[in-house]
Short mmCIF file of N, CA and C in Angstrom, two decimals:
data_model
loop_
_atom_site.label_atom_id
_atom_site.label_comp_id
_atom_site.label_asym_id
_atom_site.label_seq_id
_atom_site.Cartn_x
_atom_site.Cartn_y
_atom_site.Cartn_z
N GLN F 1 21.24 -13.44 19.75
CA GLN F 1 22.05 -12.53 18.97
C GLN F 1 22.78 -13.30 17.88
N ASP F 2 23.13 -12.53 16.81
CA ASP F 2 23.92 -13.09 15.71
C ASP F 2 23.29 -14.31 15.05
N LYS F 3 21.98 -14.26 14.83
CA LYS F 3 21.26 -15.37 14.20
C LYS F 3 20.48 -14.86 12.99
N GLU F 4 20.01 -15.80 12.17
CA GLU F 4 19.13 -15.48 11.04
C GLU F 4 17.80 -16.18 11.26
N THR F 5 16.72 -15.50 10.92
CA THR F 5 15.40 -16.10 11.07
C THR F 5 15.25 -17.26 10.09
N PRO F 6 14.42 -18.25 10.42
CA PRO F 6 14.22 -19.39 9.51
C PRO F 6 13.64 -18.93 8.17
N PRO F 7 14.00 -19.59 7.08
CA PRO F 7 13.55 -19.16 5.75
C PRO F 7 12.06 -19.38 5.50
N ASP F 8 11.39 -20.14 6.35
CA ASP F 8 9.96 -20.39 6.15
C ASP F 8 9.08 -19.67 7.19
N ALA F 9 9.65 -18.68 7.89
CA ALA F 9 8.88 -17.95 8.91
C ALA F 9 7.71 -17.23 8.25
N GLY F 10 6.55 -17.27 8.91
CA GLY F 10 5.37 -16.56 8.44
C GLY F 10 5.12 -15.30 9.24
N TYR F 11 5.83 -15.16 10.36
CA TYR F 11 5.74 -13.99 11.23
C TYR F 11 7.05 -13.92 12.00
N VAL F 12 7.54 -12.70 12.24
CA VAL F 12 8.80 -12.54 12.96
C VAL F 12 8.60 -11.55 14.10
N ALA F 13 8.94 -11.97 15.32
CA ALA F 13 8.96 -11.09 16.49
C ALA F 13 10.30 -11.30 17.19
N LEU F 14 11.07 -10.24 17.30
CA LEU F 14 12.36 -10.30 17.98
C LEU F 14 12.32 -9.37 19.18
N VAL F 15 12.67 -9.90 20.34
CA VAL F 15 12.65 -9.13 21.59
C VAL F 15 14.03 -9.23 22.23
N ASN F 16 14.61 -8.06 22.56
CA ASN F 16 15.94 -7.99 23.19
C ASN F 16 17.01 -8.73 22.40
N CYS F 17 17.09 -8.46 21.12
CA CYS F 17 18.05 -9.14 20.25
C CYS F 17 19.08 -8.14 19.69
N THR F 18 20.21 -8.65 19.28
CA THR F 18 21.22 -7.84 18.60
C THR F 18 21.77 -8.60 17.40
N ARG F 19 22.09 -7.84 16.36
CA ARG F 19 22.72 -8.36 15.15
C ARG F 19 21.99 -9.55 14.53
N MET F 20 20.68 -9.46 14.43
CA MET F 20 19.88 -10.50 13.79
C MET F 20 19.72 -10.18 12.31
N THR F 21 19.48 -11.21 11.50
CA THR F 21 19.23 -11.03 10.07
C THR F 21 17.86 -11.60 9.73
N ILE F 22 17.05 -10.76 9.11
CA ILE F 22 15.72 -11.16 8.63
C ILE F 22 15.73 -10.88 7.13
N GLN F 23 15.71 -11.93 6.32
CA GLN F 23 15.80 -11.70 4.88
C GLN F 23 15.05 -12.74 4.07
N ASN F 24 14.63 -12.32 2.88
CA ASN F 24 14.00 -13.19 1.88
C ASN F 24 12.73 -13.87 2.37
N LEU F 25 11.94 -13.17 3.19
CA LEU F 25 10.70 -13.74 3.70
C LEU F 25 9.49 -13.07 3.04
N THR F 26 8.41 -13.81 2.94
CA THR F 26 7.11 -13.26 2.55
C THR F 26 6.25 -13.29 3.79
N LEU F 27 5.92 -12.10 4.29
CA LEU F 27 5.17 -11.97 5.54
C LEU F 27 3.88 -11.23 5.23
N MET F 28 2.78 -11.97 5.24
CA MET F 28 1.50 -11.44 4.79
C MET F 28 0.39 -11.72 5.79
N ASN F 29 -0.60 -10.81 5.80
CA ASN F 29 -1.85 -11.01 6.54
C ASN F 29 -1.65 -11.21 8.04
N ASN F 30 -0.76 -10.43 8.63
CA ASN F 30 -0.49 -10.47 10.06
C ASN F 30 -0.81 -9.12 10.70
N GLY F 31 -0.84 -9.08 12.02
CA GLY F 31 -0.93 -7.80 12.71
C GLY F 31 0.31 -6.97 12.41
N GLN F 32 1.48 -7.60 12.52
CA GLN F 32 2.75 -7.02 12.08
C GLN F 32 3.45 -8.09 11.24
N GLY F 33 4.04 -7.67 10.15
CA GLY F 33 4.88 -8.61 9.41
C GLY F 33 6.11 -8.92 10.23
N ILE F 34 6.71 -7.85 10.76
CA ILE F 34 7.90 -7.96 11.62
C ILE F 34 7.71 -7.06 12.82
N LEU F 35 7.95 -7.60 14.00
CA LEU F 35 7.93 -6.82 15.24
C LEU F 35 9.31 -6.88 15.85
N LEU F 36 9.90 -5.71 16.09
CA LEU F 36 11.16 -5.63 16.82
C LEU F 36 10.89 -4.87 18.12
N ALA F 37 11.24 -5.47 19.23
CA ALA F 37 11.12 -4.81 20.53
C ALA F 37 12.49 -4.85 21.20
N TYR F 38 13.02 -3.66 21.50
CA TYR F 38 14.31 -3.53 22.18
C TYR F 38 15.41 -4.31 21.47
N THR F 39 15.40 -4.19 20.15
CA THR F 39 16.35 -4.90 19.29
C THR F 39 17.22 -3.89 18.56
N THR F 40 18.52 -4.16 18.47
CA THR F 40 19.45 -3.25 17.81
C THR F 40 20.32 -3.98 16.80
N ASN F 41 20.81 -3.21 15.84
CA ASN F 41 21.77 -3.69 14.85
C ASN F 41 21.29 -4.90 14.05
N ALA F 42 19.98 -5.02 13.85
CA ALA F 42 19.44 -6.08 13.00
C ALA F 42 19.50 -5.61 11.54
N THR F 43 19.55 -6.56 10.62
CA THR F 43 19.48 -6.28 9.19
C THR F 43 18.21 -6.93 8.66
N ILE F 44 17.35 -6.09 8.07
CA ILE F 44 16.08 -6.55 7.52
C ILE F 44 16.10 -6.21 6.04
N THR F 45 16.21 -7.24 5.20
CA THR F 45 16.40 -6.98 3.77
C THR F 45 15.72 -8.03 2.89
N LYS F 46 15.25 -7.57 1.74
CA LYS F 46 14.66 -8.41 0.69
C LYS F 46 13.44 -9.19 1.17
N ASN F 47 12.60 -8.54 1.99
CA ASN F 47 11.37 -9.18 2.46
C ASN F 47 10.17 -8.58 1.74
N ASN F 48 9.13 -9.39 1.58
CA ASN F 48 7.86 -8.96 1.01
C ASN F 48 6.89 -8.81 2.17
N LEU F 49 6.54 -7.58 2.50
CA LEU F 49 5.65 -7.28 3.63
C LEU F 49 4.33 -6.76 3.05
N THR F 50 3.34 -7.63 2.97
CA THR F 50 2.12 -7.32 2.24
C THR F 50 0.88 -7.62 3.07
N ASN F 51 -0.04 -6.66 3.04
CA ASN F 51 -1.37 -6.83 3.63
C ASN F 51 -1.33 -7.14 5.13
N ASN F 52 -0.40 -6.54 5.83
CA ASN F 52 -0.35 -6.62 7.29
C ASN F 52 -0.95 -5.34 7.86
N TYR F 53 -1.27 -5.33 9.15
CA TYR F 53 -1.69 -4.05 9.73
C TYR F 53 -0.47 -3.13 9.74
N PHE F 54 0.64 -3.58 10.36
CA PHE F 54 1.93 -2.88 10.27
C PHE F 54 2.87 -3.78 9.48
N GLY F 55 3.53 -3.24 8.46
CA GLY F 55 4.56 -4.02 7.78
C GLY F 55 5.68 -4.34 8.75
N ILE F 56 6.20 -3.29 9.40
CA ILE F 56 7.20 -3.43 10.47
C ILE F 56 6.80 -2.52 11.61
N GLN F 57 6.85 -3.07 12.83
CA GLN F 57 6.59 -2.28 14.03
C GLN F 57 7.83 -2.37 14.91
N LEU F 58 8.32 -1.19 15.35
CA LEU F 58 9.54 -1.13 16.15
C LEU F 58 9.26 -0.44 17.48
N TRP F 59 9.52 -1.12 18.57
CA TRP F 59 9.39 -0.58 19.93
C TRP F 59 10.77 -0.56 20.58
N GLY F 60 11.23 0.61 20.97
CA GLY F 60 12.52 0.71 21.67
C GLY F 60 13.66 0.12 20.88
N SER F 61 13.56 0.15 19.56
CA SER F 61 14.56 -0.48 18.69
C SER F 61 15.22 0.57 17.81
N SER F 62 16.55 0.53 17.76
CA SER F 62 17.28 1.52 16.96
C SER F 62 18.51 0.90 16.33
N ASP F 63 19.10 1.67 15.41
CA ASP F 63 20.33 1.27 14.73
C ASP F 63 20.16 -0.01 13.91
N ASN F 64 18.95 -0.25 13.42
CA ASN F 64 18.69 -1.39 12.55
C ASN F 64 18.77 -0.92 11.10
N SER F 65 19.24 -1.78 10.20
CA SER F 65 19.33 -1.48 8.77
C SER F 65 18.19 -2.17 8.04
N ILE F 66 17.36 -1.36 7.37
CA ILE F 66 16.14 -1.88 6.76
C ILE F 66 16.10 -1.39 5.32
N TYR F 67 16.39 -2.28 4.36
CA TYR F 67 16.46 -1.87 2.95
C TYR F 67 16.15 -3.04 2.02
N HIS F 68 15.79 -2.70 0.78
CA HIS F 68 15.45 -3.65 -0.28
C HIS F 68 14.21 -4.47 0.04
N ASN F 69 13.36 -3.97 0.91
CA ASN F 69 12.11 -4.64 1.23
C ASN F 69 10.99 -4.10 0.35
N LYS F 70 9.91 -4.86 0.26
CA LYS F 70 8.74 -4.46 -0.50
C LYS F 70 7.58 -4.31 0.47
N PHE F 71 7.10 -3.07 0.64
CA PHE F 71 5.96 -2.76 1.50
C PHE F 71 4.74 -2.54 0.60
N VAL F 72 3.76 -3.44 0.67
CA VAL F 72 2.61 -3.34 -0.22
C VAL F 72 1.31 -3.54 0.55
N ASP F 73 0.41 -2.57 0.43
CA ASP F 73 -0.96 -2.66 0.94
C ASP F 73 -1.06 -3.00 2.43
N ASN F 74 -0.11 -2.53 3.22
CA ASN F 74 -0.25 -2.64 4.67
C ASN F 74 -1.11 -1.47 5.14
N SER F 75 -1.88 -1.64 6.21
CA SER F 75 -2.65 -0.51 6.74
C SER F 75 -1.73 0.64 7.08
N GLN F 76 -0.59 0.33 7.71
CA GLN F 76 0.47 1.29 7.97
C GLN F 76 1.78 0.54 7.71
N HIS F 77 2.56 1.03 6.77
CA HIS F 77 3.78 0.30 6.40
C HIS F 77 4.73 0.15 7.58
N VAL F 78 4.90 1.23 8.37
CA VAL F 78 5.87 1.21 9.46
C VAL F 78 5.33 1.99 10.65
N PHE F 79 5.58 1.46 11.85
CA PHE F 79 5.37 2.22 13.08
C PHE F 79 6.68 2.16 13.86
N VAL F 80 7.20 3.32 14.22
CA VAL F 80 8.42 3.39 15.03
C VAL F 80 8.10 4.19 16.28
N GLN F 81 8.41 3.61 17.45
CA GLN F 81 8.22 4.34 18.70
C GLN F 81 9.03 5.62 18.65
N THR F 82 8.43 6.72 19.03
CA THR F 82 9.05 8.04 18.97
C THR F 82 10.42 8.07 19.63
N GLY F 83 11.36 8.69 18.93
CA GLY F 83 12.70 8.90 19.49
C GLY F 83 13.73 7.87 19.11
N PHE F 84 13.36 6.85 18.35
CA PHE F 84 14.30 5.80 17.96
C PHE F 84 14.59 5.89 16.47
N ALA F 85 15.87 5.86 16.09
CA ALA F 85 16.28 6.02 14.70
C ALA F 85 16.85 4.72 14.13
N ASN F 86 16.51 4.46 12.87
CA ASN F 86 16.99 3.30 12.14
C ASN F 86 17.42 3.76 10.75
N VAL F 87 18.13 2.92 10.02
CA VAL F 87 18.60 3.25 8.68
C VAL F 87 17.70 2.53 7.68
N TRP F 88 17.09 3.28 6.75
CA TRP F 88 16.07 2.76 5.85
C TRP F 88 16.52 2.63 4.40
N ASN F 89 17.80 2.75 4.15
CA ASN F 89 18.31 2.58 2.79
C ASN F 89 19.76 2.14 2.83
N SER F 90 20.17 1.52 1.73
CA SER F 90 21.57 1.20 1.54
C SER F 90 22.19 2.42 0.85
N SER F 91 23.31 2.27 0.22
CA SER F 91 23.97 3.38 -0.45
C SER F 91 23.20 3.81 -1.70
N TYR F 92 23.58 4.95 -2.26
CA TYR F 92 22.97 5.42 -3.50
C TYR F 92 23.19 4.36 -4.58
N LEU F 93 22.26 4.23 -5.43
CA LEU F 93 22.10 3.26 -6.51
C LEU F 93 21.66 1.91 -5.99
N SER F 94 22.13 1.47 -4.84
CA SER F 94 21.59 0.25 -4.25
C SER F 94 20.16 0.52 -3.78
N GLY F 95 19.94 1.68 -3.19
CA GLY F 95 18.60 2.15 -2.86
C GLY F 95 18.08 1.71 -1.51
N GLY F 96 16.81 2.05 -1.31
CA GLY F 96 16.14 1.78 -0.05
C GLY F 96 15.10 0.69 -0.20
N ASN F 97 13.84 1.06 0.03
CA ASN F 97 12.73 0.12 0.00
C ASN F 97 11.70 0.55 -1.04
N TYR F 98 10.87 -0.40 -1.45
CA TYR F 98 9.73 -0.09 -2.31
C TYR F 98 8.51 0.11 -1.41
N TRP F 99 7.82 1.24 -1.59
CA TRP F 99 6.66 1.57 -0.77
C TRP F 99 5.44 1.76 -1.68
N SER F 100 4.45 0.86 -1.60
CA SER F 100 3.24 1.12 -2.38
C SER F 100 2.61 2.40 -1.84
N GLY F 101 2.11 3.21 -2.72
CA GLY F 101 1.53 4.48 -2.31
C GLY F 101 2.53 5.63 -2.34
N TYR F 102 3.80 5.35 -2.56
CA TYR F 102 4.80 6.43 -2.68
C TYR F 102 4.46 7.23 -3.93
N ALA F 103 4.28 8.52 -3.77
CA ALA F 103 3.82 9.36 -4.88
C ALA F 103 4.94 10.16 -5.53
N GLY F 104 6.19 9.84 -5.23
CA GLY F 104 7.31 10.58 -5.80
C GLY F 104 7.51 10.29 -7.27
N THR F 105 8.35 11.08 -7.89
CA THR F 105 8.71 10.92 -9.30
C THR F 105 10.17 10.51 -9.40
N ASP F 106 10.56 10.10 -10.60
CA ASP F 106 11.95 9.71 -10.85
C ASP F 106 12.43 10.42 -12.12
N LEU F 107 12.69 11.72 -11.98
CA LEU F 107 13.18 12.52 -13.09
C LEU F 107 14.67 12.81 -12.97
N PHE F 108 15.22 12.58 -11.77
CA PHE F 108 16.61 12.93 -11.50
C PHE F 108 17.38 11.73 -11.00
N ARG F 109 18.70 11.88 -10.99
CA ARG F 109 19.59 10.83 -10.51
C ARG F 109 20.71 11.49 -9.72
N GLY F 110 21.59 10.67 -9.17
CA GLY F 110 22.73 11.19 -8.41
C GLY F 110 22.48 11.09 -6.91
N VAL F 111 23.54 11.16 -6.15
CA VAL F 111 23.47 11.03 -4.69
C VAL F 111 22.47 12.02 -4.11
N CYS F 112 22.42 13.22 -4.66
CA CYS F 112 21.47 14.24 -4.17
C CYS F 112 20.21 14.32 -5.02
N GLN F 113 20.07 13.40 -5.98
CA GLN F 113 18.91 13.38 -6.88
C GLN F 113 18.71 14.75 -7.54
N ASN F 114 19.80 15.31 -8.06
CA ASN F 114 19.73 16.63 -8.66
C ASN F 114 20.38 16.69 -10.05
N GLU F 115 20.66 15.51 -10.63
CA GLU F 115 21.21 15.45 -11.98
C GLU F 115 20.12 14.93 -12.91
N THR F 116 20.01 15.49 -14.09
CA THR F 116 18.96 15.09 -15.03
C THR F 116 19.10 13.62 -15.41
N GLY F 117 17.99 12.91 -15.41
CA GLY F 117 17.94 11.50 -15.81
C GLY F 117 17.48 10.61 -14.67
N SER F 118 16.64 9.66 -14.98
CA SER F 118 16.10 8.77 -13.94
C SER F 118 17.10 7.68 -13.58
N ASP F 119 16.91 7.10 -12.38
CA ASP F 119 17.80 6.05 -11.90
C ASP F 119 17.06 4.95 -11.13
N GLY F 120 15.73 4.99 -11.14
CA GLY F 120 14.96 3.98 -10.42
C GLY F 120 14.74 4.29 -8.95
N ILE F 121 15.25 5.45 -8.53
CA ILE F 121 15.12 5.90 -7.14
C ILE F 121 14.28 7.17 -7.14
N GLY F 122 13.33 7.24 -6.20
CA GLY F 122 12.49 8.42 -6.10
C GLY F 122 13.29 9.68 -5.82
N ASP F 123 12.83 10.79 -6.39
CA ASP F 123 13.55 12.06 -6.24
C ASP F 123 13.37 12.69 -4.87
N THR F 124 12.32 12.31 -4.16
CA THR F 124 12.10 12.84 -2.81
C THR F 124 12.14 11.70 -1.81
N PRO F 125 12.71 11.92 -0.64
CA PRO F 125 12.78 10.87 0.38
C PRO F 125 11.38 10.44 0.84
N HIS F 126 11.30 9.22 1.33
CA HIS F 126 10.07 8.72 1.97
C HIS F 126 10.27 8.93 3.47
N ILE F 127 9.54 9.89 4.03
CA ILE F 127 9.71 10.23 5.44
C ILE F 127 8.76 9.38 6.28
N ILE F 128 9.33 8.66 7.24
CA ILE F 128 8.55 7.82 8.16
C ILE F 128 8.20 8.64 9.39
N ASP F 129 9.19 9.27 9.99
CA ASP F 129 8.99 10.22 11.10
C ASP F 129 10.23 11.09 11.19
N ALA F 130 10.32 11.90 12.22
CA ALA F 130 11.43 12.86 12.34
C ALA F 130 12.80 12.18 12.39
N ASN F 131 12.88 10.94 12.86
CA ASN F 131 14.16 10.23 13.00
C ASN F 131 14.38 9.12 11.99
N ASN F 132 13.42 8.90 11.11
CA ASN F 132 13.48 7.75 10.21
C ASN F 132 13.05 8.16 8.81
N THR F 133 13.99 8.06 7.85
CA THR F 133 13.73 8.46 6.47
C THR F 133 14.40 7.49 5.52
N ASP F 134 13.67 7.06 4.51
CA ASP F 134 14.25 6.30 3.41
C ASP F 134 14.69 7.34 2.38
N HIS F 135 15.98 7.60 2.32
CA HIS F 135 16.51 8.64 1.43
C HIS F 135 16.50 8.22 -0.03
N TYR F 136 16.44 6.93 -0.30
CA TYR F 136 16.48 6.43 -1.68
C TYR F 136 15.34 5.44 -1.93
N PRO F 137 14.07 5.88 -1.83
CA PRO F 137 12.95 4.96 -2.06
C PRO F 137 12.96 4.43 -3.49
N LEU F 138 12.71 3.16 -3.63
CA LEU F 138 12.74 2.51 -4.94
C LEU F 138 11.41 2.73 -5.67
N MET F 139 11.48 2.93 -6.97
CA MET F 139 10.29 3.15 -7.78
C MET F 139 9.62 1.83 -8.17
N LYS F 140 10.36 0.74 -8.07
CA LYS F 140 9.80 -0.60 -8.29
C LYS F 140 10.50 -1.53 -7.30
N PRO F 141 9.91 -2.69 -7.01
CA PRO F 141 10.54 -3.60 -6.05
C PRO F 141 11.98 -3.95 -6.44
N TYR F 142 12.80 -4.15 -5.44
CA TYR F 142 14.21 -4.49 -5.63
C TYR F 142 14.32 -5.78 -6.44
N ALA F 143 15.16 -5.74 -7.47
CA ALA F 143 15.31 -6.89 -8.36
C ALA F 143 16.68 -7.54 -8.26
N GLY F 144 17.50 -7.10 -7.33
CA GLY F 144 18.82 -7.69 -7.17
C GLY F 144 19.90 -6.80 -7.74
N PRO F 145 21.14 -7.17 -7.49
CA PRO F 145 22.27 -6.32 -7.88
C PRO F 145 22.52 -6.27 -9.38
N HIS F 146 21.84 -7.11 -10.17
CA HIS F 146 22.11 -7.14 -11.61
C HIS F 146 21.04 -6.41 -12.41
N ASP F 147 20.25 -5.57 -11.77
CA ASP F 147 19.24 -4.77 -12.44
C ASP F 147 19.95 -3.53 -12.99
N ILE F 148 20.61 -3.68 -14.16
CA ILE F 148 21.44 -2.61 -14.71
C ILE F 148 20.93 -2.21 -16.08
N GLY F 149 21.44 -1.11 -16.56
CA GLY F 149 21.14 -0.66 -17.91
C GLY F 149 22.42 -0.25 -18.60
N ILE F 150 22.40 -0.17 -19.92
CA ILE F 150 23.55 0.26 -20.70
C ILE F 150 23.42 1.75 -20.92
N LYS F 151 24.42 2.49 -20.53
CA LYS F 151 24.39 3.95 -20.63
C LYS F 151 24.87 4.42 -22.00
N SER F 152 25.88 3.78 -22.58
CA SER F 152 26.36 4.17 -23.91
C SER F 152 27.09 2.99 -24.55
N VAL F 153 27.16 3.04 -25.86
CA VAL F 153 27.86 2.01 -26.63
C VAL F 153 28.77 2.72 -27.61
N SER F 154 29.99 2.24 -27.75
CA SER F 154 30.90 2.80 -28.75
C SER F 154 31.52 1.66 -29.54
N THR F 155 31.95 1.98 -30.73
CA THR F 155 32.57 0.96 -31.57
C THR F 155 34.06 1.23 -31.67
N SER F 156 34.78 0.22 -32.06
CA SER F 156 36.22 0.33 -32.23
C SER F 156 36.55 0.00 -33.67
N GLU F 157 37.55 0.65 -34.22
CA GLU F 157 37.97 0.36 -35.58
C GLU F 157 39.04 -0.72 -35.62
N THR F 158 39.36 -1.31 -34.50
CA THR F 158 40.37 -2.36 -34.44
C THR F 158 39.74 -3.68 -34.86
N LEU F 159 40.41 -4.40 -35.73
CA LEU F 159 39.93 -5.67 -36.20
C LEU F 159 40.89 -6.74 -35.73
N SER F 160 40.37 -7.78 -35.14
CA SER F 160 41.20 -8.88 -34.66
C SER F 160 40.86 -10.12 -35.45
N LEU F 161 41.88 -10.83 -35.90
CA LEU F 161 41.68 -12.08 -36.59
C LEU F 161 42.25 -13.20 -35.74
N ILE F 162 41.54 -14.26 -35.69
CA ILE F 162 41.99 -15.41 -34.94
C ILE F 162 42.24 -16.54 -35.94
N HIS F 163 43.44 -17.10 -35.93
CA HIS F 163 43.78 -18.20 -36.82
C HIS F 163 43.80 -19.48 -36.00
N ILE F 164 43.18 -20.49 -36.53
CA ILE F 164 43.16 -21.77 -35.85
C ILE F 164 43.96 -22.78 -36.64
#
């Protein structure tokens, strides 16, 4: 419990763990990129899960936070044992995960995705199963907290002179 996986891990399997952190890993060409069995309160963030059979497989695992990951070309991005719920996104604007094959559009913005204008978050949730939904699927892979845009620019008529 209360540990972080090594930064050079090529595969992660956690069994009977609590409050683990799995982040910044590239996990490719495995049966599962990440396997959690009977694990709770783990944080899985900023991982590249590509070309695995399962990107993440969860058995008897709940209350885990899974966001800002990139799921690409896995046979099945996620498998969750029926009846277990996890959190698949951070707050609005921070977003959830990038899912290759997500067919949603980005025409709206706002917490409820009902205001005109795009925000980089899909307008429809990515549903994994009845208990697991990414409410803010990303339209492109997570680029960090500084992926911002300028909404408006205004000028000022005030002139400042500096004398040296």
